[in-house]
Coordinates of C-alpha atoms in Angstrom, one line a residue:
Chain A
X478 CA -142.5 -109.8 -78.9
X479 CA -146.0 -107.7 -78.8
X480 CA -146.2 -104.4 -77.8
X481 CA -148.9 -102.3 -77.2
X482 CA -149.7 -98.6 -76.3
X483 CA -151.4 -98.7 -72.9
X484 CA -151.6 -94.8 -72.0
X485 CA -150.7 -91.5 -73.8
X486 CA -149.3 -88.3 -72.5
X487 CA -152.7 -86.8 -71.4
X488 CA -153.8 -89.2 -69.3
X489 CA -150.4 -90.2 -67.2
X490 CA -150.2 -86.1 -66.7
X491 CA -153.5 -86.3 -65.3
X492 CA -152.6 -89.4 -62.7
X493 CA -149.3 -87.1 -62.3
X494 CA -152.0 -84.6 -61.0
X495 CA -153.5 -86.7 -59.1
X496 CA -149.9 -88.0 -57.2
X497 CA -149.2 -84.4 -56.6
X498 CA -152.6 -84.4 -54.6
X499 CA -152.2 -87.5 -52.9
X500 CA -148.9 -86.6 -51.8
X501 CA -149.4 -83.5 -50.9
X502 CA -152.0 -84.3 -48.4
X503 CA -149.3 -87.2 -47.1
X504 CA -147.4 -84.4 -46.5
X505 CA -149.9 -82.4 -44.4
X506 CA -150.7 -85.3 -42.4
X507 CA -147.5 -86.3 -41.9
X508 CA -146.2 -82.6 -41.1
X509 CA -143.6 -82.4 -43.3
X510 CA -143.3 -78.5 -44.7
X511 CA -140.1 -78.6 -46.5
X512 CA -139.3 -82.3 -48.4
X513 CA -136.9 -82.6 -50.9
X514 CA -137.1 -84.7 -54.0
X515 CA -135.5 -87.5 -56.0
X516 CA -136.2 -89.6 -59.1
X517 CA -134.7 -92.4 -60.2
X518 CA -133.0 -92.5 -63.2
X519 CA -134.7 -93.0 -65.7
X520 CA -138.2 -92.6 -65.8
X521 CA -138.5 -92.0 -62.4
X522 CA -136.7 -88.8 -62.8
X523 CA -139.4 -87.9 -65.8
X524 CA -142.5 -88.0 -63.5
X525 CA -140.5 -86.4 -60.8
X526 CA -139.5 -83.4 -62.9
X527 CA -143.3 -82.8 -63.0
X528 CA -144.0 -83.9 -59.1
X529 CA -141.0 -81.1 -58.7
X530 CA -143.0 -78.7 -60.2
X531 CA -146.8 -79.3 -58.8
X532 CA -145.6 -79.8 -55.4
X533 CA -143.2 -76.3 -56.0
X534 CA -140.8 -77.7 -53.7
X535 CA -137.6 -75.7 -53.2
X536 CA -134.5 -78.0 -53.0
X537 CA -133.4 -78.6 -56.5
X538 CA -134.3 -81.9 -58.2
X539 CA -131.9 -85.1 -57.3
X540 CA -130.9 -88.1 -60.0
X541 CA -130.4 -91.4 -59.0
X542 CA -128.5 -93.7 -61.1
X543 CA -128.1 -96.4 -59.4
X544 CA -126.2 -98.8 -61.5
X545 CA -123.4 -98.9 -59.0
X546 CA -125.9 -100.4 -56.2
X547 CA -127.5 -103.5 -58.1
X548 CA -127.8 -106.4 -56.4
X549 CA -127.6 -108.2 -59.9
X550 CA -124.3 -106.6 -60.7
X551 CA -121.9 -109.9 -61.0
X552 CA -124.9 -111.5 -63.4
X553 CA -125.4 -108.8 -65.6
X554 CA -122.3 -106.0 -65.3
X555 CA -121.8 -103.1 -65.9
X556 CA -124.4 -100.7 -67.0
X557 CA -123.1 -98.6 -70.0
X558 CA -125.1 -96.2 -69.7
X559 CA -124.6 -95.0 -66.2
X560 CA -125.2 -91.5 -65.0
X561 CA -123.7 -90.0 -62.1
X562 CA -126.3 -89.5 -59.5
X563 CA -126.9 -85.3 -58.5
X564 CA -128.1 -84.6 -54.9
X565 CA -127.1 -81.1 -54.6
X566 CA -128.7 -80.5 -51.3
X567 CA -128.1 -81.6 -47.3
X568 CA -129.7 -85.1 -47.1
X569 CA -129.1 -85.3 -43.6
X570 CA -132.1 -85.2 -41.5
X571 CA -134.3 -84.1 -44.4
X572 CA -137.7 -85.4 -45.1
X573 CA -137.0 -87.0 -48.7
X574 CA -139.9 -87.9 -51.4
X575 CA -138.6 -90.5 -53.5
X576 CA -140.1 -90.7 -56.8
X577 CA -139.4 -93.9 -59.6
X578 CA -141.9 -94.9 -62.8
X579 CA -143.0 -99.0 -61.9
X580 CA -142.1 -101.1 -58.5
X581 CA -142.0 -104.4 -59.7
X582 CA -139.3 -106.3 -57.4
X583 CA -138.5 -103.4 -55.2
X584 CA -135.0 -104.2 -55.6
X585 CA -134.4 -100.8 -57.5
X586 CA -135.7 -99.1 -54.2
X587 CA -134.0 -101.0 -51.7
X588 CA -130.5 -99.9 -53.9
X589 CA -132.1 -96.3 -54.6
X590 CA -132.5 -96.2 -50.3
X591 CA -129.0 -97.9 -50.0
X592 CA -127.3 -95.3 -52.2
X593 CA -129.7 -92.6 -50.5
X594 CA -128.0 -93.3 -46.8
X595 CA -124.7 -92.9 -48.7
X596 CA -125.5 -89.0 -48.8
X597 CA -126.2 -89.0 -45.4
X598 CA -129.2 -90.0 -43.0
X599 CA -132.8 -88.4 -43.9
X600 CA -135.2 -88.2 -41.4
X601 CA -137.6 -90.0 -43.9
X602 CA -138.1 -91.4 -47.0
X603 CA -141.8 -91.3 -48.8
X604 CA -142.2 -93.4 -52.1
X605 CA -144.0 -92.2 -54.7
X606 CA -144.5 -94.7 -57.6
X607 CA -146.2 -94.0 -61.1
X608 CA -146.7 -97.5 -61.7
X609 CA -147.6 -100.5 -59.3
X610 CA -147.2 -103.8 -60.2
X611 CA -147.3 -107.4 -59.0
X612 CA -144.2 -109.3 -58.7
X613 CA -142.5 -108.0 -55.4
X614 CA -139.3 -109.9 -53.9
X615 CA -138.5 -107.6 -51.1
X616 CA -141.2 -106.2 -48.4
X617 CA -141.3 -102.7 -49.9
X618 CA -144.6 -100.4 -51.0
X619 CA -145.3 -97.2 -52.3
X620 CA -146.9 -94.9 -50.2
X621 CA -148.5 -93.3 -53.2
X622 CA -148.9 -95.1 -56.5
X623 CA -151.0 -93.7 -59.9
X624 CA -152.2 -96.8 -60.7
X625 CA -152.3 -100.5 -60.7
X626 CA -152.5 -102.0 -63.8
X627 CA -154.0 -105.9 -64.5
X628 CA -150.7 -107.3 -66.3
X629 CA -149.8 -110.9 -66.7
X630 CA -146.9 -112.6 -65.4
X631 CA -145.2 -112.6 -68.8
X632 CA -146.1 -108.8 -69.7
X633 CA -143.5 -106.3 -68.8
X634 CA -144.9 -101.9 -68.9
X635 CA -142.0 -99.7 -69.6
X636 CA -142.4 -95.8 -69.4
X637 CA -141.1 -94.0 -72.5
X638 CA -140.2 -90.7 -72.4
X639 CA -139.7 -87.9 -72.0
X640 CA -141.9 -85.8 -74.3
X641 CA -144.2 -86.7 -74.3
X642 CA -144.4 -89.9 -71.9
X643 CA -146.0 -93.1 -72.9
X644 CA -146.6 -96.6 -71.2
X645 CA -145.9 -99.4 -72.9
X646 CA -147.0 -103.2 -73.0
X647 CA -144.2 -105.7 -73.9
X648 CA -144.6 -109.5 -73.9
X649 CA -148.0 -111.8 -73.9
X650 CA -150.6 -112.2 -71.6
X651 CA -150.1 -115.5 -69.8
X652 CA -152.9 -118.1 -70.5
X653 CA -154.5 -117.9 -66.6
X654 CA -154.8 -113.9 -67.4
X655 CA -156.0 -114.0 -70.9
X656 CA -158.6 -117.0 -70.1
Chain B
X995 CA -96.7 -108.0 -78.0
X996 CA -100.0 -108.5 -79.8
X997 CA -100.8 -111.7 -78.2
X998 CA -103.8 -114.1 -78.8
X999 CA -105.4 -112.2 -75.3
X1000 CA -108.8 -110.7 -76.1
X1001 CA -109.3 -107.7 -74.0
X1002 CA -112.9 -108.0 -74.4
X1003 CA -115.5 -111.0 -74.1
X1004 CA -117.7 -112.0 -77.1
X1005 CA -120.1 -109.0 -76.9
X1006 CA -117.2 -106.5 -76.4
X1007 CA -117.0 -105.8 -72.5
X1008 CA -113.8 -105.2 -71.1
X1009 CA -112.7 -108.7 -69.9
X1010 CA -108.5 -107.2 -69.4
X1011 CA -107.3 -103.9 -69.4
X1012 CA -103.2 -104.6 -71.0
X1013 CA -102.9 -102.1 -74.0
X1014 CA -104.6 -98.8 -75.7
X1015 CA -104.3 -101.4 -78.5
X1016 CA -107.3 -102.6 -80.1
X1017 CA -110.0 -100.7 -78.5
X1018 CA -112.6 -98.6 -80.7
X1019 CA -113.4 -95.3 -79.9
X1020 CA -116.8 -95.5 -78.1
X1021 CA -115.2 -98.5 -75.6
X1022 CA -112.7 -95.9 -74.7
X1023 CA -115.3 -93.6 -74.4
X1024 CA -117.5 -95.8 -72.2
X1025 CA -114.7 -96.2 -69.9
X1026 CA -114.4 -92.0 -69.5
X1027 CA -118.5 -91.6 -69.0
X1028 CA -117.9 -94.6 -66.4
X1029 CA -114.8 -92.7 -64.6
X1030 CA -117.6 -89.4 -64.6
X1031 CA -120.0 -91.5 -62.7
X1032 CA -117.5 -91.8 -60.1
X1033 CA -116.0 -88.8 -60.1
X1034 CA -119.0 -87.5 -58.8
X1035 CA -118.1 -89.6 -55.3
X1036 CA -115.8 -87.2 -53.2
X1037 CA -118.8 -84.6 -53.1
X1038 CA -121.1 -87.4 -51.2
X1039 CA -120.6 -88.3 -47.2
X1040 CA -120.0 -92.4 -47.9
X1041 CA -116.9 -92.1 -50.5
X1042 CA -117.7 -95.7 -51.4
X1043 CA -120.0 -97.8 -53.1
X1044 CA -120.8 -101.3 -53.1
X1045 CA -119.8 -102.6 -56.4
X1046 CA -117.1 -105.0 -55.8
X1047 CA -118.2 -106.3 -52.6
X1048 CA -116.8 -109.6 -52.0
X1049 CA -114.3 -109.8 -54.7
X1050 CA -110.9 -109.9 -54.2
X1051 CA -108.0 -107.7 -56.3
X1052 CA -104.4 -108.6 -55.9
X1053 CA -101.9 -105.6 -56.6
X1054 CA -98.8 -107.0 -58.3
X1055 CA -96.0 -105.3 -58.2
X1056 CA -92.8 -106.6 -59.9
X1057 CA -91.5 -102.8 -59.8
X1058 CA -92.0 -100.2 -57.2
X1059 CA -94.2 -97.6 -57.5
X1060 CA -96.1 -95.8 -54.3
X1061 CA -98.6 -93.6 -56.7
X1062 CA -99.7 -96.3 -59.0
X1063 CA -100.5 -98.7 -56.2
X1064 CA -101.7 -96.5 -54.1
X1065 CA -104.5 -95.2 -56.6
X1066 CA -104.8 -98.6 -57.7
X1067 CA -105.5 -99.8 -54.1
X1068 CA -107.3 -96.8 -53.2
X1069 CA -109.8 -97.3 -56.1
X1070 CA -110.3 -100.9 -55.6
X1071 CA -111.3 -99.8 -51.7
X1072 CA -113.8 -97.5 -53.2
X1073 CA -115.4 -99.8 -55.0
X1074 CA -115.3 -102.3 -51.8
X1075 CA -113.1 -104.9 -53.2
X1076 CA -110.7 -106.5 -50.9
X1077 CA -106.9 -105.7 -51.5
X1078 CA -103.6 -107.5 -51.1
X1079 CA -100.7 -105.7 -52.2
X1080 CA -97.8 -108.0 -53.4
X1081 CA -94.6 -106.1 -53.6
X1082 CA -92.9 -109.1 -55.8
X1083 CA -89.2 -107.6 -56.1
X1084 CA -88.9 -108.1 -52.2
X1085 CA -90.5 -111.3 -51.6
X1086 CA -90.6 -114.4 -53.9
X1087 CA -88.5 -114.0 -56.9
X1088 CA -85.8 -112.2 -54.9
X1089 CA -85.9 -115.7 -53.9
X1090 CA -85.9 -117.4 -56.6
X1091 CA -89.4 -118.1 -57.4
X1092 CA -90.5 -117.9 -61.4
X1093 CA -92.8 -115.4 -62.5
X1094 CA -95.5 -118.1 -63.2
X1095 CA -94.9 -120.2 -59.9
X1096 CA -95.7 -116.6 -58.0
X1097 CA -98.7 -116.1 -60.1
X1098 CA -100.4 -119.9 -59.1
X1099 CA -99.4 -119.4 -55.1
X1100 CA -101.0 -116.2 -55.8
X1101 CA -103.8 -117.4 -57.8
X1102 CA -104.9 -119.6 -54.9
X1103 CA -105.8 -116.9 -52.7
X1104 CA -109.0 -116.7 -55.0
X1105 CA -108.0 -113.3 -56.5
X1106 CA -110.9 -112.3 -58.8
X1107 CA -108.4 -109.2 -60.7
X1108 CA -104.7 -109.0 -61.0
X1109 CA -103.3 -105.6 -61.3
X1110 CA -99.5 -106.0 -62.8
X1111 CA -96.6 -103.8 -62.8
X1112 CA -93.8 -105.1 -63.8
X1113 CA -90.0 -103.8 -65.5
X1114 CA -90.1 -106.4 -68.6
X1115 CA -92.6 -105.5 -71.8
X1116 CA -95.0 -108.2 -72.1
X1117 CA -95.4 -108.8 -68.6
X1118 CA -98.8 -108.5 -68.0
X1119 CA -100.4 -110.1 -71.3
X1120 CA -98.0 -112.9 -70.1
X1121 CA -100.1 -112.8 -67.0
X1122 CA -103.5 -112.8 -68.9
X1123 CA -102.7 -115.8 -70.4
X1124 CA -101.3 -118.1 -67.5
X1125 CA -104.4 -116.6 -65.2
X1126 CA -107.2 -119.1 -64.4
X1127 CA -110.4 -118.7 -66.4
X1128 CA -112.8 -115.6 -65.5
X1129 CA -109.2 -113.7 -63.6
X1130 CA -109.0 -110.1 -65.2
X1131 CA -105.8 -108.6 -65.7
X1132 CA -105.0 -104.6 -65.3
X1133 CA -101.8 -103.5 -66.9
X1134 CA -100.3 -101.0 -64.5
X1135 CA -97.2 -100.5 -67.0
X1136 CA -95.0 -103.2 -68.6
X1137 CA -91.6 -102.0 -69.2
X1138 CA -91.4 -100.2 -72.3
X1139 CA -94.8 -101.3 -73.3
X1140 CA -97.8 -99.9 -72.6
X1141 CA -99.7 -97.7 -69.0
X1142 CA -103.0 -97.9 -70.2
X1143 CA -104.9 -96.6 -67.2
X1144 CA -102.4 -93.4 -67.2
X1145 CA -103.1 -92.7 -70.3
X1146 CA -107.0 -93.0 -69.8
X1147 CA -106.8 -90.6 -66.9
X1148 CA -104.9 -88.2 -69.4
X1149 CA -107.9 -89.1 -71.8
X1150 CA -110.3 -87.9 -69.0
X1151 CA -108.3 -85.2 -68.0
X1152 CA -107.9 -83.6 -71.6
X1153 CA -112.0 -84.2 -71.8
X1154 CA -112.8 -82.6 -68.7
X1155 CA -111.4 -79.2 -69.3
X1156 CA -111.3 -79.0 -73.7
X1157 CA -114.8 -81.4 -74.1
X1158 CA -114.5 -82.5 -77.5
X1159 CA -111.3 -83.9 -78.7
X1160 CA -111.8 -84.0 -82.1
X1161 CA -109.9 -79.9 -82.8
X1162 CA -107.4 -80.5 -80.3
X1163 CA -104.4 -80.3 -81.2
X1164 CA -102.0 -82.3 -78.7
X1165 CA -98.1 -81.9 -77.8
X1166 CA -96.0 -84.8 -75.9
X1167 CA -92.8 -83.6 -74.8
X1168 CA -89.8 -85.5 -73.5
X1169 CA -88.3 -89.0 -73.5
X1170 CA -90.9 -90.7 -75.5
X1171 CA -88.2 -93.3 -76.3
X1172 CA -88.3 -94.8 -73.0
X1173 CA -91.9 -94.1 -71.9
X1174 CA -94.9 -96.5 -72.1
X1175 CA -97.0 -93.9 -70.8
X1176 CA -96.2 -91.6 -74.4
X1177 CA -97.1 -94.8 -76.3
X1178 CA -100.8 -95.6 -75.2
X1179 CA -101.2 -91.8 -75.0
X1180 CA -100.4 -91.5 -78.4
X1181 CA -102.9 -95.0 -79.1
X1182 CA -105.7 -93.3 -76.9
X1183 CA -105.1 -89.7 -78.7
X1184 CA -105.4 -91.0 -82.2
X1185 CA -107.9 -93.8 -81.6
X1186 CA -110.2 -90.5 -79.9
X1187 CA -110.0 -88.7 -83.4
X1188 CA -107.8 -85.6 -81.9
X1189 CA -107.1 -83.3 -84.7
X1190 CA -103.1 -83.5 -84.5
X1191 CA -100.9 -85.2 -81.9
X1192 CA -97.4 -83.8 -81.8
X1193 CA -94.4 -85.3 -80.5
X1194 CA -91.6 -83.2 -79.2
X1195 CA -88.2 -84.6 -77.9
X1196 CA -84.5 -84.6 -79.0
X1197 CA -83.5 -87.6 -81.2
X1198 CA -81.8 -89.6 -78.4
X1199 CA -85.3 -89.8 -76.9
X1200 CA -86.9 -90.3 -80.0
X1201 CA -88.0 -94.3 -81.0
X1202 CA -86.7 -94.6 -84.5
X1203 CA -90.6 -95.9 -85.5
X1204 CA -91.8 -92.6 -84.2
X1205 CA -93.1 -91.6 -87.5
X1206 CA -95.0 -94.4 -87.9
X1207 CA -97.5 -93.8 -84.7
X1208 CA -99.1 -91.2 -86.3
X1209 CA -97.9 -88.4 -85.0
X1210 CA -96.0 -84.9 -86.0
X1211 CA -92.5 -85.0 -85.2
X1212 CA -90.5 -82.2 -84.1
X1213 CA -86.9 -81.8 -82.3
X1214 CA -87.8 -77.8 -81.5
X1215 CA -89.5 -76.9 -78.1
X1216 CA -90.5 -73.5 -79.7
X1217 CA -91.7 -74.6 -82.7
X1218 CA -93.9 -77.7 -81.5
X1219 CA -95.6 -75.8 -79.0
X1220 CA -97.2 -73.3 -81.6
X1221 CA -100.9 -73.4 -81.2
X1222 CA -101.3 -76.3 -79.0
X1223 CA -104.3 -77.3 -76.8
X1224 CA -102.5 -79.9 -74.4
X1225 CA -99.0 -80.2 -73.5
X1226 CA -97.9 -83.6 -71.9
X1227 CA -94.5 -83.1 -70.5
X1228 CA -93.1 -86.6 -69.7
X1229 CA -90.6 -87.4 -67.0
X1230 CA -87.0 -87.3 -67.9
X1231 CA -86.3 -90.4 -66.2
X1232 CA -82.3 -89.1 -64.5
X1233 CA -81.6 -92.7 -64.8
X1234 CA -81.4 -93.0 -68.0
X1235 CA -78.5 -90.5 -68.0
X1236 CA -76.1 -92.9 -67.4
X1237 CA -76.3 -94.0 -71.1
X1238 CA -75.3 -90.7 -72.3
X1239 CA -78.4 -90.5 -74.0
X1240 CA -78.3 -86.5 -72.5
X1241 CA -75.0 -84.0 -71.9
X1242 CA -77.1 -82.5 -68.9
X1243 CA -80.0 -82.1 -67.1
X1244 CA -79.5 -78.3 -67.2
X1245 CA -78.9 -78.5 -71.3
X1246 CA -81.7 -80.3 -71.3
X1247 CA -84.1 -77.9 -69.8
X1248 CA -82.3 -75.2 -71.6
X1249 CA -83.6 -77.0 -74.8
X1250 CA -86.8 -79.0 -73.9
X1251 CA -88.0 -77.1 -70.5
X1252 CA -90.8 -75.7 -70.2
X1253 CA -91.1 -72.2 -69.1
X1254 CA -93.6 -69.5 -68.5
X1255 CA -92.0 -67.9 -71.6
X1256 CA -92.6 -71.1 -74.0
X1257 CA -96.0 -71.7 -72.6
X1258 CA -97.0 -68.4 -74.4
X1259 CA -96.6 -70.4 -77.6
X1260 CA -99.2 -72.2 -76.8
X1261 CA -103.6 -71.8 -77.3
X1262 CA -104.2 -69.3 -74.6
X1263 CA -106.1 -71.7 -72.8
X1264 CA -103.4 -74.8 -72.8
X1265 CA -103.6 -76.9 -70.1
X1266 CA -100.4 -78.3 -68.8
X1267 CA -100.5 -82.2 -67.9
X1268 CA -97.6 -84.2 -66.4
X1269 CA -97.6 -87.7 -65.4
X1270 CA -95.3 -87.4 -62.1
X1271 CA -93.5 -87.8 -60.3
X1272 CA -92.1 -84.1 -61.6
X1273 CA -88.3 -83.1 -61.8
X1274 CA -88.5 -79.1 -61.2
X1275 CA -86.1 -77.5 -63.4
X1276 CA -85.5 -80.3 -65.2
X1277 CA -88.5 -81.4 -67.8
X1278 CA -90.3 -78.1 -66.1
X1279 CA -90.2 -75.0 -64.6
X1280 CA -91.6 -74.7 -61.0
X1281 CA -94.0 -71.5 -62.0
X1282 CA -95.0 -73.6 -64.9
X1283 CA -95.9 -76.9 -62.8
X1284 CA -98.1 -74.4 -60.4
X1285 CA -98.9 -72.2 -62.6
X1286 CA -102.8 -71.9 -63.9
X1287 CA -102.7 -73.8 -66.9
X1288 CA -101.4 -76.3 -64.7
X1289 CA -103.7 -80.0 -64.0
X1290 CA -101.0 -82.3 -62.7
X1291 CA -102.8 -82.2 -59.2
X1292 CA -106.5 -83.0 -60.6
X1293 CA -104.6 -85.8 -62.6
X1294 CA -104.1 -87.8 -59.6
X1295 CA -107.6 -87.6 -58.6
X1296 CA -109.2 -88.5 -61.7
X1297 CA -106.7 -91.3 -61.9
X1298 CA -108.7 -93.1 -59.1
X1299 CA -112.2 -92.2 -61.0
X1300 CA -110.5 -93.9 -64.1
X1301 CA -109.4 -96.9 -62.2
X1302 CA -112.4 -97.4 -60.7
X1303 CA -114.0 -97.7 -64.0
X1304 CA -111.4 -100.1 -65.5
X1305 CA -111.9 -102.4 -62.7
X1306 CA -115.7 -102.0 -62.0
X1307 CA -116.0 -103.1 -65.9
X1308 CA -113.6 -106.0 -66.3
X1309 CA -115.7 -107.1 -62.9
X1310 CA -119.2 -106.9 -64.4
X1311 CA -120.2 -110.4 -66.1
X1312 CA -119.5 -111.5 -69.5
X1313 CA -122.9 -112.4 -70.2
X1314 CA -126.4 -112.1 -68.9
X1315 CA -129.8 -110.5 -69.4
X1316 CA -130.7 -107.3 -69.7
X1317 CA -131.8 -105.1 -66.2
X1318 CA -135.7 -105.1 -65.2

């Protein structure tokens, strides 16, 4: 399988830069002074480590693993490599800025949001999203996204991470893409 | 009792969960970072997650025991599985019914996991190998045998308060001649690289293969408890006193209890495990068993994390492709 370098460090910091605008002014608009954060493990909780940071908000970073909320579990099992997910602060009634590397499906966020209402019931949940990509199953958009890149059916962009952070293109361009 | 039953399927995922036996080191450890995972699940408001939703898990118990099945049950609720408890000793075979004839009336309820108990060693592989294609079995301790999710939850006990268990030096203590739980402990210990495991016991409770597990042997409370990291008093099972295995329970704590003043031969930071159900001022002293040093409490609890694990990963498929 092919795999190419598609971004570098420098340049997804500076879209991180830009999602911390973006999001901040969703914020403003949305008058929401004191949010609280969590990424998704994995390399959702990367870019949110640095959206923590921009934004300085004050509740202490959450993980997400949510390998115990797949709606794939009886096909594929169990993860091995599951994490236990960390909310150390009061998710009831707080204004929650979910953060996650690429919606594809939006599967991961529909279990992220499951496990989410398991902590208790925010009063809302924004999605932030570093990647955007085609391929969706379930009704479910970011509210801010970095960007969108052009990627055939049969191409796959993985986040690696986390120092420094690169994207990656896996798998070949379909023929209708490449033509 | 090694059987043809594979515990795991073709690409090594826990397919049954019957003996310590056979497992490598890093399965065993998958299954305590697993039990961490949930561990985590008291601190949220929905105790629960979705896992096992839909599937069914059939407790079956040829031999009572309220703490096993309860955790058992109580972990296959947490994962929201479906549970029917079988008490077997006061229903069909009381009756007459053969072991195998239960299992297929049973089997036809669709039960997706059988979790045995039962008094005869060999039970539960038994089980495993009669069970309809795709049924996991959990071995909740077969006779003699083997209690393979009791002595993970030691495992994750031991790990959650020393870390790394390759210095630790380990101490059993009591009637390991009669005790499955001492066996797969000693399986688990050895199999985890621990630097010594000791067993202490007089030689009435002592198997006469003892030496061959791997594992220090000494008849003196005193001088086996010199430096340990983990003590794991046993039960002294009062039963077995009929066979004059023992002159006394009280000569038997004399010798083999465990006291505030012993415990001092121990690391300074010893932690003091017990499987229960505990006889005070028999196998140990009451200040002892709520004493500091003591875990036997957080035992219990990290016996349902364990559990959980066991069956969350015997549940998960036996093939497939990779997450997107």
């Amino acid at each position: 399988m092919s795999k190419r370098i598609f971004m570098q460090q420098d340049a997804i910091l500076n879209i991180i830069q830009g999602m911390a605008r973006l999001t901040r002014r969703h914020l403003q608009e949305r008058n929401i002074p004191d949010p609280a954060m969590i990424g998704i493990h994995t390399g959702g909780v990367w870019i949110a480590q640095r959206l923590h940071q921009l934004l300085d908000i004050e509740p202490p970073l959450g993980q997400l693993d949510i390998s115990f909320y797949r709606d794939d579990f009886t096909r594929i099992g169990m993860n091995p490599q599951v994490k236990p997910s960390q909310i150390s602060f009061e998710v009831e009634d707080r204004h929650i800025i979910l953060v996650d590397d690429v919606i594809q499906s939006g599967r991961t966020i529909r279990a992220a949001m499951n496990e989410i209402f398991d902590f208790g019931r925010p009063a809302s949940i924004t999605l932030v999203s570093l990647i955007e990509r085609s391929g969706r199953e379930l009704p479910i958009q970011p509210d801010i996204m970095g960007l969108e890149p052009p990627l055939g059916d049969k191409e796959h962009i993985r986040l690696l991470g986390p120092d420094p952070l690169v994207l990656e293109i896996s798998g070949r361009r379909d023929e209708r893409e490449a033509s | 009792m090694n059987s043809q039953i594979r515990q795991t399927d073709s690409q090594g995922r826990l397919r049954h969960f019957l003996s310590i036996e056979g497992f490598r080191r890093e399965q065993l450890e998958q299954i305590l970072d697993t039990a961490e995972s949930f561990a985590m699940l008291p601190g949220r408001q929905v105790k629960k997650v979705p896992l096992l939703r839909g599937k069914i898990i059939t407790n079956l118990f040829f031999e009572n025991s309220t703490r096993t099945r309860t955790t058992f049950e109580l972990a296959a609720k947490l994962l929201s599985a479906d549970v029917i408890n079988f008490n077997v000793n006061v229903s069909a075979t009381a009756k007459g019914e053969t072991l195998l004839d239960t299992l297929r009336n049973i089997e036809a309820m669709h039960s997706d996991m059988f979790v045995v108990r039962h008094q005869a060693s060999g039970a539960a592989h038994f089980i495993a190998r009669h069970a309809a294609p795709g049924v996991s079995v959990i071995n909740a301790g077969d006779g003699r045998h083997a209690h393979p999710t009791q002595a993970m939850l030691d495992m994750f006990t031991i790990r959650r308060h020393k870390g790394d268990f390759t210095p630790l030096r380990v101490a059993i203590v009591g009637d390991i001649q009669h005790s499955r739980v001492a066996r797969s402990q000693i399986m688990a210990l050895n199999t985890l690289g621990v630097s010594e495991v000791r067993v202490i016991a007089p030689r009435t409770l002592l198997p006469a293969e003892a030496r061959t597990l791997g594992v220090h042997v000494y008849h003196n409370l005193e001088q086996g408890l010199e430096d340990v990291d983990v003590i794991i008093m046993l039960r002294l099972q009062k039963e077995r006193m009929e066979h004059a295995l023992l002159p006394s329970e009280h000569e038997y704590f004399q010798l083999y209890g465990l006291t505030t003043e012993r415990l001092r031969r121990a690391g300074p930071d010893a932690i003091v495990m017990h499987p229960g159900p505990i006889n005070r001022g028999v196998e140990i002293a009451s200040e002892v068993a709520d004493g500091p040093q003591s875990v036997i409490l957080q035992q219990v609890s990290y016996g349902i994390a364990v559990r959980m694990a066991v069956m969350s990963m015997a549940l998960g498929a036996t093939a497939g492709e990779a997450p997107s």
